[in-house]
PDB file of C-alpha atoms in Angstrom:
ATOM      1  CA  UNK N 204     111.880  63.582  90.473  1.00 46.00           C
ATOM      2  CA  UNK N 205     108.692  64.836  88.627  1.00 44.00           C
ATOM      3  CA  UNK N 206     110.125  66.505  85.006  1.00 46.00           C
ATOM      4  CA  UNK N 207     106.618  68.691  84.216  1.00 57.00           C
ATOM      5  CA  UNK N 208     104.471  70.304  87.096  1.00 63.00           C
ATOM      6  CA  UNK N 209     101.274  69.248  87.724  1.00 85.00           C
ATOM      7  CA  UNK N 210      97.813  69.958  86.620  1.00 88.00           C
ATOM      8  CA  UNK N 211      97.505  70.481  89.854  1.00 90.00           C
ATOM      9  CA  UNK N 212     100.030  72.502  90.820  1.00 92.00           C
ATOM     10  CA  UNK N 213      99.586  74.840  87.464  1.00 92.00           C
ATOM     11  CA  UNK N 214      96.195  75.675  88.959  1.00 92.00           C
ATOM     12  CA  UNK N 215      96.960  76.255  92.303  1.00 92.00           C
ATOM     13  CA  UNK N 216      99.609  78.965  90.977  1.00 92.00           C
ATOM     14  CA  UNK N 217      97.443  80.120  88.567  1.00 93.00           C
ATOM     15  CA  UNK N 218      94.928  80.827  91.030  1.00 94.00           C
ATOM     16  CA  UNK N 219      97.032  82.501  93.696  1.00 94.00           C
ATOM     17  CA  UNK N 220      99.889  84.050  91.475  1.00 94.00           C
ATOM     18  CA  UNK N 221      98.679  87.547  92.625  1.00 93.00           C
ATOM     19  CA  UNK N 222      99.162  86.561  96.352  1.00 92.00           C
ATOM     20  CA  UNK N 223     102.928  85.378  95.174  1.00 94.00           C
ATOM     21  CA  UNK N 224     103.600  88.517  92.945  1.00 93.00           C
ATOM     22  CA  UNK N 225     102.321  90.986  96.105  1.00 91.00           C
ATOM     23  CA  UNK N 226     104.533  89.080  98.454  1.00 92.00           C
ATOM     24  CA  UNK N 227     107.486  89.587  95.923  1.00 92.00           C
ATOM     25  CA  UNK N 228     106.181  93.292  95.451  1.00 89.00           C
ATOM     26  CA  UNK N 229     106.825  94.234  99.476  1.00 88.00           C
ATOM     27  CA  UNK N 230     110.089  92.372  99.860  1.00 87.00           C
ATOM     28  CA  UNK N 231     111.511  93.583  96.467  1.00 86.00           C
ATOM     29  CA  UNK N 232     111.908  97.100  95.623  1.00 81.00           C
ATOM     30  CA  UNK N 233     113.851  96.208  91.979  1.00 83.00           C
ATOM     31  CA  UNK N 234     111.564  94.703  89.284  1.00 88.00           C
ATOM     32  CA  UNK N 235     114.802  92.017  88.312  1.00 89.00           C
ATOM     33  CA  UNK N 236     115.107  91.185  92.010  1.00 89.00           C
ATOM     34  CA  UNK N 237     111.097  90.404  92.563  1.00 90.00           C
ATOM     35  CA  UNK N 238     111.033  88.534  89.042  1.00 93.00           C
ATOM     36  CA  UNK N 239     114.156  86.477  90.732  1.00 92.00           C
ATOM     37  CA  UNK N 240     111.808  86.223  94.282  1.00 94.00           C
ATOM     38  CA  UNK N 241     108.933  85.136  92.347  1.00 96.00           C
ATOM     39  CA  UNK N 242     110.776  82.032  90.741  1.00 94.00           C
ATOM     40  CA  UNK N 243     113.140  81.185  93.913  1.00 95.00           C
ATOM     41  CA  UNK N 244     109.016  81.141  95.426  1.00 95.00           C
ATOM     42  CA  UNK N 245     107.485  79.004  92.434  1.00 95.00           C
ATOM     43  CA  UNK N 246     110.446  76.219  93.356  1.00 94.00           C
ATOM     44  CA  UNK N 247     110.121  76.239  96.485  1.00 95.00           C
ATOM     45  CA  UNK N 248     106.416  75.567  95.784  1.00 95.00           C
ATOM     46  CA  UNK N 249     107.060  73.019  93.622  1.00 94.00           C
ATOM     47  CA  UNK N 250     109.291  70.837  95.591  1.00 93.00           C
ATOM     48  CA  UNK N 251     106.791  71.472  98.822  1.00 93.00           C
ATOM     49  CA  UNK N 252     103.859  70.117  96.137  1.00 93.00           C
ATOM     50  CA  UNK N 253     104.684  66.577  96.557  1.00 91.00           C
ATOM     51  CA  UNK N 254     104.287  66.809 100.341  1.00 89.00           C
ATOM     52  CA  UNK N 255     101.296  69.315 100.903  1.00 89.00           C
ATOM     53  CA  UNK N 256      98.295  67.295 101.632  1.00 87.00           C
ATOM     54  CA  UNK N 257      94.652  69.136 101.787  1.00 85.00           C
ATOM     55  CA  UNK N 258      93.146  69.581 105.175  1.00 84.00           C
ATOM     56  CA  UNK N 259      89.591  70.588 105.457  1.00 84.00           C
ATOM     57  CA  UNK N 260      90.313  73.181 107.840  1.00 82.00           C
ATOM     58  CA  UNK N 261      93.095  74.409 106.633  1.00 80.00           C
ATOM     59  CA  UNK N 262      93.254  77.138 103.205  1.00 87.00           C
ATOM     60  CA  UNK N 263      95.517  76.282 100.775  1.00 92.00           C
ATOM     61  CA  UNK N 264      96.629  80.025 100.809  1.00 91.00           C
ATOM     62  CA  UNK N 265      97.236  79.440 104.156  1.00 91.00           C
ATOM     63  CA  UNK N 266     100.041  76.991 102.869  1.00 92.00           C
ATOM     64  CA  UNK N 267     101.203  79.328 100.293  1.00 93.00           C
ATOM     65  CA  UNK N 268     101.895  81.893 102.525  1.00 92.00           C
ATOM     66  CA  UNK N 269     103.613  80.516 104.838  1.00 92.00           C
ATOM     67  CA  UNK N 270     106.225  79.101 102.288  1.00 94.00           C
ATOM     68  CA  UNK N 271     106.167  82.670 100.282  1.00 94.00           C
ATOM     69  CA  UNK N 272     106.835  84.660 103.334  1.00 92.00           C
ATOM     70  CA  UNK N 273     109.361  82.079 104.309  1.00 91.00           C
ATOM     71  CA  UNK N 274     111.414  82.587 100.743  1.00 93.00           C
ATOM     72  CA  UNK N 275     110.608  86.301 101.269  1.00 91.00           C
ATOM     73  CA  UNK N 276     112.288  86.779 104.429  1.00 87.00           C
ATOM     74  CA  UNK N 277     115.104  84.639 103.911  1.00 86.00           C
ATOM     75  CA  UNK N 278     116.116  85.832 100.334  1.00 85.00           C
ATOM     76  CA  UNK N 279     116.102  89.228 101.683  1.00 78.00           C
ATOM     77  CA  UNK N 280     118.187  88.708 104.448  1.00 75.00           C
ATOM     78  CA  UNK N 281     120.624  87.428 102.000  1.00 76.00           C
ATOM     79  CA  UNK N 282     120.163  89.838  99.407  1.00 66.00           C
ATOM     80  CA  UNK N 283     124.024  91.794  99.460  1.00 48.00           C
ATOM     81  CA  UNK N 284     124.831  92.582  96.280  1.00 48.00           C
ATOM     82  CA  UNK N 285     122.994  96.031  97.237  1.00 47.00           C
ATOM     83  CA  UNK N 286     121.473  97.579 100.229  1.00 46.00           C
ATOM     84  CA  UNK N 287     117.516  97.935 100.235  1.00 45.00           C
ATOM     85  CA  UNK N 288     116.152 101.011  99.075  1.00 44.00           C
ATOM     86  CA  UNK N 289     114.355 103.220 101.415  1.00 42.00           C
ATOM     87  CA  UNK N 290     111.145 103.919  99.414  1.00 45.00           C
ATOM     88  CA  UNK N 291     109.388 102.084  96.978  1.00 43.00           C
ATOM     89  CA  UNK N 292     110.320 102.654  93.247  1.00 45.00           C
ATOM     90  CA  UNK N 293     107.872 104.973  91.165  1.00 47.00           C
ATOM     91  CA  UNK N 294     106.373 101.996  89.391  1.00 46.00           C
ATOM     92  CA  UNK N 295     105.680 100.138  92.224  1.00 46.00           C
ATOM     93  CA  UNK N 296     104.398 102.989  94.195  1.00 46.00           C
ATOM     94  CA  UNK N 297     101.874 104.130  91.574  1.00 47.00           C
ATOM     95  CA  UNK N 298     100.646 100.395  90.976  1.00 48.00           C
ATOM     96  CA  UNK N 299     100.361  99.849  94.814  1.00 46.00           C
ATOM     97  CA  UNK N 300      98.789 103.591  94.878  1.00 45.00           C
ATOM     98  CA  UNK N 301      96.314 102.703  92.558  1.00 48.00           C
ATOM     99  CA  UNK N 302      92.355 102.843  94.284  1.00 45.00           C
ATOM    100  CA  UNK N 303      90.579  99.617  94.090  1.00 47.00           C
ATOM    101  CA  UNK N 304      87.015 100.517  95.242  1.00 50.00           C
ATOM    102  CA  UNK N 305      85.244 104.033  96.005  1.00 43.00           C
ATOM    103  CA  UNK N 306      86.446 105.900  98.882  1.00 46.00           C
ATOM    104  CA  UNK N 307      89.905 104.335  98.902  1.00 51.00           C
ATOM    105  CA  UNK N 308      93.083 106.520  99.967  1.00 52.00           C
ATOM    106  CA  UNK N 309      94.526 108.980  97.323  1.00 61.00           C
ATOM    107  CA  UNK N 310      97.549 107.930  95.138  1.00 72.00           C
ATOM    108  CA  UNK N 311     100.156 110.333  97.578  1.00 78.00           C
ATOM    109  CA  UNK N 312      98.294 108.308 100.699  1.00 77.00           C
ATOM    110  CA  UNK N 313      98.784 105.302  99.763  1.00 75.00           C
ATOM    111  CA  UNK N 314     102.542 105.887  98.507  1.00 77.00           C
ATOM    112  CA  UNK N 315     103.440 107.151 101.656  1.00 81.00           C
ATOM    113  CA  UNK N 316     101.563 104.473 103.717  1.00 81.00           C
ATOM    114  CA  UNK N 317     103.582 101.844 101.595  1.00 79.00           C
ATOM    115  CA  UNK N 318     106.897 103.521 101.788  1.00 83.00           C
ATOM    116  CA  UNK N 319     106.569 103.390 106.088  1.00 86.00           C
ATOM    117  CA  UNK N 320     105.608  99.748 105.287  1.00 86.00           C
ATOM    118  CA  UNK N 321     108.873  99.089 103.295  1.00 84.00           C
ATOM    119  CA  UNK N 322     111.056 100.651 106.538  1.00 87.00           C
ATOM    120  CA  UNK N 323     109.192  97.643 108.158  1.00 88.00           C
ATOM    121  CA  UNK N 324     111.527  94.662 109.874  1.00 87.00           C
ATOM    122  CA  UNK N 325     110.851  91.494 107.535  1.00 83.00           C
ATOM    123  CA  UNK N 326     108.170  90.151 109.835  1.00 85.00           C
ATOM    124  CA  UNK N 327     106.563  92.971 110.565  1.00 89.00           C
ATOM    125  CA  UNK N 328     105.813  93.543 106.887  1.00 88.00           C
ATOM    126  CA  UNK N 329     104.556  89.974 106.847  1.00 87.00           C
ATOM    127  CA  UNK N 330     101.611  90.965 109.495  1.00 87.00           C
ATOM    128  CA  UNK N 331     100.438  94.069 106.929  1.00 87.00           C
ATOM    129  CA  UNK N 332     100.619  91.924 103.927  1.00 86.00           C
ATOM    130  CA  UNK N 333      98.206  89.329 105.720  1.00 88.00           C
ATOM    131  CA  UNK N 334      96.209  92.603 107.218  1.00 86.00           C
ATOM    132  CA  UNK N 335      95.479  94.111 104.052  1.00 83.00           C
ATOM    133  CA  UNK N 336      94.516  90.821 102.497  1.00 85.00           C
ATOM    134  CA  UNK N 337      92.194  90.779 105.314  1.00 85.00           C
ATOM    135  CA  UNK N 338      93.203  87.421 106.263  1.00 87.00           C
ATOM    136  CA  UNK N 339      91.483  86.230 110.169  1.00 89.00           C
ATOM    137  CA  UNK N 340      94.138  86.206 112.638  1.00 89.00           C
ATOM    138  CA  UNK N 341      93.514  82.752 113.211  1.00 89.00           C
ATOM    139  CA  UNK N 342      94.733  81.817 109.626  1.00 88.00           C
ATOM    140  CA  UNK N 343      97.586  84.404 110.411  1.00 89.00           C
ATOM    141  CA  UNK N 344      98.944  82.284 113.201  1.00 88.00           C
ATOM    142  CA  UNK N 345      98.557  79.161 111.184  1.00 88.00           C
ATOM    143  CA  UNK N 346     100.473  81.334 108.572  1.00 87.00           C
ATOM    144  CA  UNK N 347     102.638  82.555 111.104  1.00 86.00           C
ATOM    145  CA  UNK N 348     103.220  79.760 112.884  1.00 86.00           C
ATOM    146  CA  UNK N 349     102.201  81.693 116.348  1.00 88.00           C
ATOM    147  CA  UNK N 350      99.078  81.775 118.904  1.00 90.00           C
ATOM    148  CA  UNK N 351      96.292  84.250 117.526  1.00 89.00           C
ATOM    149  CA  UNK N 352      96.643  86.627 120.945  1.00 91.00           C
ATOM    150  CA  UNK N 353     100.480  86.575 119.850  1.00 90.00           C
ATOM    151  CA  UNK N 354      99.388  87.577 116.351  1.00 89.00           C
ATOM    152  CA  UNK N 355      96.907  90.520 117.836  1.00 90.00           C
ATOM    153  CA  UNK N 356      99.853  91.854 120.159  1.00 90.00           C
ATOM    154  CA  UNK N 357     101.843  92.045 117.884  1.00 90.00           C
ATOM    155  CA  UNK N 358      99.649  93.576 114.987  1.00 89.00           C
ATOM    156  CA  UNK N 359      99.026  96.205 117.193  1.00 89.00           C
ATOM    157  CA  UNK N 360     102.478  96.913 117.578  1.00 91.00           C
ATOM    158  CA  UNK N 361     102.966  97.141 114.238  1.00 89.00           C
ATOM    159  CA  UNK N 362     100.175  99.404 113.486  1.00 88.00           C
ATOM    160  CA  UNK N 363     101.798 101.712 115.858  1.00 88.00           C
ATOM    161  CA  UNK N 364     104.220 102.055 114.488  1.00 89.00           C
ATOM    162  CA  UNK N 365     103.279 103.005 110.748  1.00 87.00           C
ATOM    163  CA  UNK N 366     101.174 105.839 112.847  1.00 85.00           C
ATOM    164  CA  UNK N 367     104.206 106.835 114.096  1.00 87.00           C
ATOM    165  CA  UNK N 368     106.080 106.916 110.868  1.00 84.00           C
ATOM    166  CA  UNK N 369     103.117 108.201 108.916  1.00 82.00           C
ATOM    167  CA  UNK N 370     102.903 111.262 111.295  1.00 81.00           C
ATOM    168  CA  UNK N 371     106.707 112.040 111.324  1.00 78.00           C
ATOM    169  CA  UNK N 372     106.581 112.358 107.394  1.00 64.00           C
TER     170      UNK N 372
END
């Protein structure tokens, strides 16, 4: 058993920390709790490390995913110390609300858009995150581990139904 990470490893999470930390950020509404999905996520990395072997059509975020999402969903599902909040906290909702580029949605949009995301099942929040990181459905359903027509079915299901939501607020 390797003792310090590698190199390697330290600059594969360097580089895609923000991918881990938004995962943690939709499946954890409490700062402790996504601090505690963000390590449970870095282990899990680390122990896959030894076995994850470059492909030259394959994305190393593709690999990431797939485990982060993975930890996601399962530590949620066996999160009971407290049942989920409905909405996301204040601090998370102004960071998420927070316009990145000209035009973007304002700050009570976005809120609201991410609060119908967090009433999401724990897949279906798994096809926005990979939406809005405008990942190609093809790396979705290597992500996903499903066919890309299975992927587009089913993002359109889920699209419906934050319209739904977003028009019954």
């Amino acid at each position: 058993m390797r003792t310090a990470p590698s190199a390697d490893f330290l600059a594969a999470l360097h580089d895609y920390q923000p991918l881990v930390r938004r995962v943690c950020r939709l499946y954890c509404q409490d700062a402790d709790d996504r601090q505690d999905l963000f390590q449970e996520i870095v282990l899990q990395l680390w122990r896959a490390w030894p076995r994850y072997v470059p492909q030259p059509d394959a994305k190393l975020s593709t690999w990431l995913y797939r485990i982060a999402l993975n930890v996601a969903i399962s530590n949620l599902r066996q999160r009971t110390r407290r049942p989920a909040a409905v909405g996301l906290e204040d601090e998370a909702a102004r960071f998420l609300a927070q316009p990145t580029e000209a035009g973007a949605y304002e700050p009570e949009e976005t809120a609201a858009l991410y609060r119908a995301i967090d009433r999401l099942s724990d897949v279906d929040k798994a096809f926005v995150l990979l939406y809005l990181e405008d990942r190609p459905y093809d790396e979705m359903a290597d992500i996903l581990g499903i066919t890309q027509n299975n992927v587009r079915v089913k993002m359109h299901r889920v699209q419906d139904k934050l319209r739904r939501q977003l028009v019954h607020n």
